[in-house]
Coordinates of C-alpha atoms in Angstrom, one line a residue:
M1288 CA 0.0 0.0 0.0
S1289 CA 1.4 3.4 -1.0
P1290 CA 1.9 6.1 1.7
C1291 CA -0.9 8.2 0.2
S1292 CA -3.5 5.5 -0.4
D1293 CA -5.7 6.5 2.5
A1294 CA -5.6 10.2 1.6
M1295 CA -6.8 10.0 -2.0
A1296 CA -9.7 8.4 -3.8
A1297 CA -8.3 8.4 -7.3
R1298 CA -5.7 9.8 -9.6
K1299 CA -6.4 12.5 -12.2
P1300 CA -4.1 13.9 -14.9
A1301 CA -1.1 15.6 -13.1
A1302 CA -0.7 19.3 -13.6
S1303 CA 3.0 19.1 -14.5
G1304 CA 4.2 22.3 -16.2
R1305 CA 1.7 24.3 -14.3
E1306 CA 1.6 26.5 -11.2
I1307 CA -1.0 26.0 -8.5
R1308 CA -2.2 28.9 -6.4
V1309 CA -4.2 28.5 -3.2
V1310 CA -5.8 31.1 -1.0
A1311 CA -7.0 29.9 2.4
P1312 CA -9.0 31.7 5.1
A1313 CA -8.1 32.4 8.6
R1314 CA -10.4 31.0 11.3
L1315 CA -11.7 32.2 14.7
H1316 CA -11.9 29.5 17.4
L1317 CA -14.7 30.7 19.7
G1318 CA -14.2 28.1 22.4
F1319 CA -14.6 24.5 23.5
L1320 CA -17.9 22.9 24.6
D1321 CA -16.9 19.9 26.6
L1322 CA -13.7 19.6 28.5
N1323 CA -15.2 17.0 30.8
G1324 CA -15.3 14.0 28.4
G1325 CA -17.8 12.0 30.5
L1326 CA -19.8 11.1 27.4
G1327 CA -16.9 9.5 25.6
R1328 CA -15.9 12.6 23.6
K1329 CA -13.8 15.6 24.5
F1330 CA -13.3 19.2 23.4
G1331 CA -16.1 20.0 20.8
S1332 CA -15.4 23.4 19.2
L1333 CA -17.1 26.4 17.9
G1334 CA -15.6 28.6 15.2
L1335 CA -15.9 30.3 11.8
A1336 CA -14.0 31.2 8.7
I1337 CA -13.2 34.8 7.9
D1338 CA -12.1 36.4 4.7
H1339 CA -9.1 38.3 6.1
P1340 CA -6.2 37.6 6.8
V1341 CA -5.4 34.8 4.4
T1342 CA -2.6 32.5 3.4
R1343 CA -1.8 32.8 -0.3
L1344 CA 0.8 30.6 -1.9
S1345 CA 1.9 29.0 -5.2
L1346 CA 3.6 25.8 -6.0
A1347 CA 5.3 24.6 -9.2
R1348 CA 7.8 22.0 -10.4
A1349 CA 11.3 23.3 -10.6
E1350 CA 14.9 22.2 -11.3
K1351 CA 15.8 22.6 -7.6
N1352 CA 13.8 23.0 -4.4
S1353 CA 13.2 26.6 -3.3
I1354 CA 11.0 28.1 -0.6
E1355 CA 10.3 31.8 -0.9
G1356 CA 8.3 34.4 1.1
F1357 CA 6.6 34.2 4.5
E1358 CA 6.9 31.3 6.9
S1359 CA 9.7 29.7 4.8
S1360 CA 10.9 27.4 7.5
R1361 CA 7.5 26.2 8.5
A1362 CA 6.5 25.8 4.8
D1363 CA 9.7 23.9 4.0
K1364 CA 9.0 21.3 6.7
A1365 CA 5.3 20.9 5.7
L1366 CA 6.2 20.4 2.1
G1367 CA 8.9 17.8 3.0
R1368 CA 6.5 15.9 5.2
L1369 CA 3.7 15.9 2.6
K1370 CA 6.0 14.7 -0.2
A1371 CA 7.1 11.8 1.9
Q1372 CA 3.6 10.9 3.0
L1373 CA 2.1 11.2 -0.4
G1374 CA 4.9 9.4 -2.1
V1375 CA 5.8 12.4 -4.3
E1376 CA 9.3 12.9 -5.7
G1377 CA 11.1 15.7 -7.4
N1378 CA 11.8 19.4 -6.8
F1379 CA 9.4 22.3 -6.3
R1380 CA 9.3 26.0 -6.1
L1381 CA 7.0 27.1 -3.2
K1382 CA 6.2 30.8 -2.7
V1383 CA 4.2 31.9 0.3
E1384 CA 3.0 35.3 -0.9
E1385 CA 0.9 36.1 2.2
A1386 CA 0.5 34.4 5.5
I1387 CA -1.9 34.4 8.4
P1388 CA 0.0 35.7 11.4
A1389 CA 1.6 32.8 13.3
H1390 CA 0.5 31.8 16.8
A1391 CA -2.1 34.6 16.9
G1392 CA -5.1 32.4 17.4
L1393 CA -6.1 32.5 13.7
G1394 CA -5.2 28.9 12.6
S1395 CA -2.1 29.8 10.6
G1396 CA -0.4 26.4 10.9
T1397 CA -3.5 24.4 9.7
Q1398 CA -4.1 26.7 6.8
L1399 CA -0.5 26.7 5.7
A1400 CA -0.3 22.9 5.8
L1401 CA -3.6 22.3 4.1
S1402 CA -2.8 24.9 1.4
I1403 CA 0.5 23.2 0.6
G1404 CA -1.2 19.8 0.6
A1405 CA -3.9 21.0 -1.7
A1406 CA -1.4 22.5 -4.1
L1407 CA 0.8 19.5 -4.2
S1408 CA -2.2 17.1 -4.7
E1409 CA -3.5 19.2 -7.6
L1410 CA -0.1 19.4 -9.2
E1411 CA 0.5 15.7 -8.9
G1412 CA -3.0 14.6 -9.9
L1413 CA -4.0 13.2 -6.5
E1414 CA -7.6 13.3 -5.4
A1415 CA -6.7 14.0 -1.8
E1416 CA -9.2 14.5 1.1
F1417 CA -8.5 17.7 3.0
R1418 CA -9.2 16.1 6.3
R1419 CA -6.6 13.3 5.8
L1420 CA -4.1 15.9 4.5
G1421 CA -4.6 17.8 7.8
E1422 CA -4.3 14.6 9.9
M1423 CA -1.0 13.8 8.1
Q1424 CA 0.3 17.1 9.5
A1425 CA -0.9 16.4 13.0
R1426 CA -3.8 18.9 12.6
G1427 CA -7.2 18.2 14.2
A1428 CA -5.8 16.9 17.5
R1429 CA -8.4 18.8 19.4
S1430 CA -10.4 20.8 16.9
A1431 CA -11.6 20.5 13.3
I1432 CA -12.6 24.1 12.9
G1433 CA -9.5 25.0 10.7
M1434 CA -10.0 21.9 8.5
A1435 CA -13.7 22.8 8.0
A1436 CA -12.9 26.4 7.3
F1437 CA -10.5 25.4 4.6
E1438 CA -12.9 22.9 3.1
R1439 CA -16.2 24.7 3.2
G1440 CA -16.0 27.8 5.3
G1441 CA -19.0 29.2 7.3
F1442 CA -19.7 28.8 11.0
V1443 CA -18.7 25.4 12.3
V1444 CA -19.4 23.1 15.2
D1445 CA -17.4 20.0 15.7
G1446 CA -18.3 17.0 17.9
G1447 CA -15.0 16.6 19.7
R1448 CA -12.5 13.7 19.8
G1449 CA -13.8 10.2 20.4
A1450 CA -12.2 6.8 20.5
L1451 CA -11.0 7.0 16.9
E1452 CA -7.7 8.4 16.0
R1453 CA -9.3 10.9 13.7
A1454 CA -10.0 14.6 13.7
P1455 CA -13.3 15.5 15.3
P1456 CA -16.4 15.2 13.0
V1457 CA -18.2 18.4 11.9
V1458 CA -21.7 18.2 13.3
A1459 CA -23.1 21.5 12.2
Q1460 CA -22.1 24.0 9.5
A1461 CA -24.1 27.2 8.5
D1462 CA -23.6 30.3 6.5
I1463 CA -22.7 33.5 8.3
P1464 CA -25.0 36.5 7.4
S1465 CA -23.3 38.4 4.6
H1466 CA -23.9 41.8 6.2
W1467 CA -22.3 40.9 9.6
R1468 CA -18.7 42.0 10.2
V1469 CA -16.0 40.9 12.5
L1470 CA -13.7 43.4 14.1
L1471 CA -10.3 42.0 14.9
A1472 CA -7.7 43.4 17.4
L1473 CA -4.2 42.0 16.6
D1474 CA -1.2 42.4 18.9
P1475 CA 1.9 41.8 16.8
A1476 CA 4.1 42.0 19.9
R1477 CA 2.7 38.8 21.5
V1478 CA 2.0 35.2 20.6
G1479 CA -0.5 32.8 22.1
V1480 CA 0.4 29.5 23.8
H1481 CA 1.4 26.9 21.1
G1482 CA 3.5 23.8 20.4
D1483 CA 4.8 21.9 23.4
S1484 CA 3.5 24.6 25.8
E1485 CA 0.0 24.0 24.5
V1486 CA 0.2 20.3 25.0
A1487 CA 1.5 20.8 28.5
A1488 CA -1.3 23.2 29.3
F1489 CA -4.0 20.7 28.3
E1490 CA -2.3 18.1 30.5
T1491 CA -2.2 20.5 33.5
L1492 CA -5.7 21.8 33.3
P1493 CA -8.3 20.3 35.7
E1494 CA -11.3 18.4 34.4
M1495 CA -14.2 20.7 33.5
S1496 CA -17.4 19.8 35.5
A1497 CA -20.2 18.1 33.7
A1498 CA -22.5 21.0 34.7
V1499 CA -20.3 23.6 33.0
S1500 CA -20.0 21.4 29.9
G1501 CA -23.7 21.1 29.9
E1502 CA -24.2 24.8 30.1
L1503 CA -21.9 25.4 27.2
S1504 CA -23.7 22.9 25.0
R1505 CA -27.1 24.3 25.9
I1506 CA -25.9 27.9 25.0
M1507 CA -24.6 26.6 21.7
L1508 CA -27.8 24.7 20.8
M1509 CA -30.5 26.9 22.2
Q1510 CA -29.0 30.4 21.8
L1511 CA -25.9 30.7 19.6
L1512 CA -27.0 28.6 16.6
P1513 CA -30.6 29.9 16.5
G1514 CA -29.3 33.4 16.7
L1515 CA -27.0 32.8 13.8
I1516 CA -29.6 31.1 11.6
E1517 CA -32.3 33.7 12.3
D1518 CA -29.8 36.6 11.7
D1519 CA -30.3 37.8 15.3
I1520 CA -26.8 39.1 16.1
E1521 CA -27.8 40.3 19.6
T1522 CA -28.7 36.8 20.7
F1523 CA -25.8 35.3 18.8
G1524 CA -23.4 37.8 20.4
A1525 CA -24.7 37.2 23.9
A1526 CA -24.1 33.5 23.5
V1527 CA -20.6 34.0 22.1
T1528 CA -19.7 36.3 25.0
R1529 CA -20.9 33.8 27.6
V1530 CA -19.0 30.9 25.9
Q1531 CA -15.9 33.1 26.0
E1532 CA -16.3 34.0 29.6
I1533 CA -16.6 30.4 30.6
N1534 CA -13.7 29.3 28.5
G1535 CA -11.6 32.2 29.6
E1536 CA -12.0 31.4 33.2
Y1537 CA -11.2 27.8 32.6
F1538 CA -8.0 28.6 30.8
A1539 CA -6.9 31.5 32.9
S1540 CA -4.3 29.6 34.9
E1541 CA -2.4 28.8 31.7
Q1542 CA -2.6 32.5 30.5
G1543 CA -0.9 34.1 33.4
G1544 CA -4.0 34.2 35.6
G1545 CA -6.2 36.2 33.2
I1546 CA -8.7 35.4 30.5
W1547 CA -6.8 37.4 27.9
A1548 CA -3.3 36.9 26.5
S1549 CA -2.9 40.6 25.8
T1550 CA -4.1 43.3 28.2
G1551 CA -4.1 45.8 25.3
V1552 CA -6.4 43.6 23.2
A1553 CA -8.7 43.1 26.2
A1554 CA -9.0 46.9 26.6
I1555 CA -9.7 47.5 22.9
V1556 CA -12.3 44.7 22.5
R1557 CA -14.1 45.9 25.6
R1558 CA -14.2 49.4 24.0
M1559 CA -15.7 47.8 20.9
A1560 CA -18.5 46.4 23.1
D1561 CA -19.1 49.9 24.7
L1562 CA -19.5 51.3 21.2
G1563 CA -22.1 48.7 20.2
A1564 CA -20.2 45.6 19.1
V1565 CA -21.4 42.2 20.4
G1566 CA -20.0 38.7 20.9
I1567 CA -16.6 39.8 22.2
G1568 CA -13.7 37.4 23.0
Q1569 CA -10.3 36.0 22.2
S1570 CA -9.7 33.5 19.4
S1571 CA -8.1 30.3 20.8
W1572 CA -5.0 31.1 22.9
G1573 CA -4.9 34.6 21.4
P1574 CA -3.7 37.2 21.4
T1575 CA -6.2 38.1 18.7
G1576 CA -9.4 39.5 20.0
F1577 CA -12.7 39.9 18.2
A1578 CA -16.2 41.4 18.3
F1579 CA -19.1 41.3 15.9
A1580 CA -21.0 44.2 14.3
P1581 CA -24.3 44.0 12.4
T1582 CA -23.2 45.9 9.3
S1583 CA -20.1 47.2 7.5
E1584 CA -21.1 50.8 8.5
A1585 CA -21.3 49.9 12.2
A1586 CA -18.0 48.1 12.0
A1587 CA -16.3 51.1 10.3
R1588 CA -17.7 53.5 12.8
I1589 CA -16.5 51.5 15.8
R1590 CA -13.0 51.0 14.2
Q1591 CA -12.7 54.7 13.5
Q1592 CA -13.5 55.5 17.1
I1593 CA -10.9 53.2 18.6
L1594 CA -8.1 53.5 16.0
A1595 CA -6.0 56.1 17.8
E1596 CA -6.3 54.2 21.2
A1597 CA -5.4 50.9 19.5
G1598 CA -2.4 52.5 17.8
D1599 CA -1.1 53.9 21.1
L1600 CA -1.2 50.3 22.4
G1601 CA 0.7 48.9 19.4
L1602 CA -2.4 47.1 18.1
E1603 CA -3.9 46.7 14.6
V1604 CA -7.6 46.7 14.1
I1605 CA -9.1 45.3 10.9
I1606 CA -12.5 44.5 9.7
A1607 CA -13.3 41.0 8.2
R1608 CA -16.5 39.3 7.2
G1609 CA -17.5 35.7 7.5
R1610 CA -16.4 33.5 4.6
N1611 CA -19.0 31.1 3.5
H1612 CA -16.8 29.1 1.2
G1613 CA -13.5 27.3 1.6
A1614 CA -10.1 27.8 0.2
T1615 CA -9.7 28.5 -3.6
T1616 CA -7.4 26.8 -5.9
E1617 CA -6.3 28.1 -9.3
V1618 CA -4.3 26.3 -12.0
L1619 CA -2.1 28.5 -14.2
E1620 CA -0.1 27.4 -17.2
T1621 CA 3.7 28.1 -16.9
R1622 CA 5.5 30.0 -19.6
N1623 CA 7.7 27.1 -20.6
N1624 CA 7.9 23.6 -19.2
A1625 CA 8.1 22.2 -15.7
R1626 CA 11.9 22.7 -15.6
A1627 CA 11.5 26.4 -15.9
G1628 CA 9.0 26.6 -13.0
G1629 CA 7.9 30.2 -13.8
P1630 CA 4.3 31.4 -14.0
T1631 CA 2.7 32.8 -17.1
Q1632 CA 3.0 36.6 -17.3

């Protein structure tokens, strides 16, 4: 059995002599539902795809390997692992033209790995399942939000890890109202807990009580999802804020005793709420904070009013919207042949 046999359904004509471009969305992780595990599954996540920031990269055959642009070390390792796992040989030119900020709570690692996997599969004519590509890169250990954002976008609920050594199943996925906006507060001076520190944190945290897990699940089912589907941003926002409060208190001991990774982000996101935003919180381990606004006009007004204060704190504030589709893949003819490795001008 070949190394890639469980990740692809069939072969199609390889795109040798072509360049593959992939654009993948960032994701917000709004919190876990069940850190008790008493029902046989653990974690369970809420999240959504957003249209900015993105990871944008291109891959083509080349005479020698070259990695250009952002996240070059990370990208090189991911490409090497995927080539070995998919049984692909040869040299490639990989250019990361734009990258989601690393360790900021926006799912950068998953989107980079899946983007490279999708580009390599398209180039080599492999019908690869995105979920298996992610699992090959050790993605989906606790959450499938990033995988689902890459594949289909929208708002996502996953059912947590069970007995199978697989990423959590997606149990609900819905479109985000197109007129809603997401205000993001980014702190480039800080990074969230990640890597070995994240693994250690989950091993250290106490078991969440069944009652708290039950409250989170009830909020999700009876408040958050109905608010989303009925375009009721106030109800949705109240649910998101409460989920964030519960999760933040649970993880506080691993974040220096507080529920925010960045005090500056905390101050700005709370100001957003004072100015009319709803559903405030921190994505994953942060430091990125977020809040929801009902329209682009409302989001722009709030951003304008906090811009100077955010700048004084060294923060960036951007406006995104929910992305109701997954990553995009484009196949471009190269100017010459695969040995040249250059895109059509």
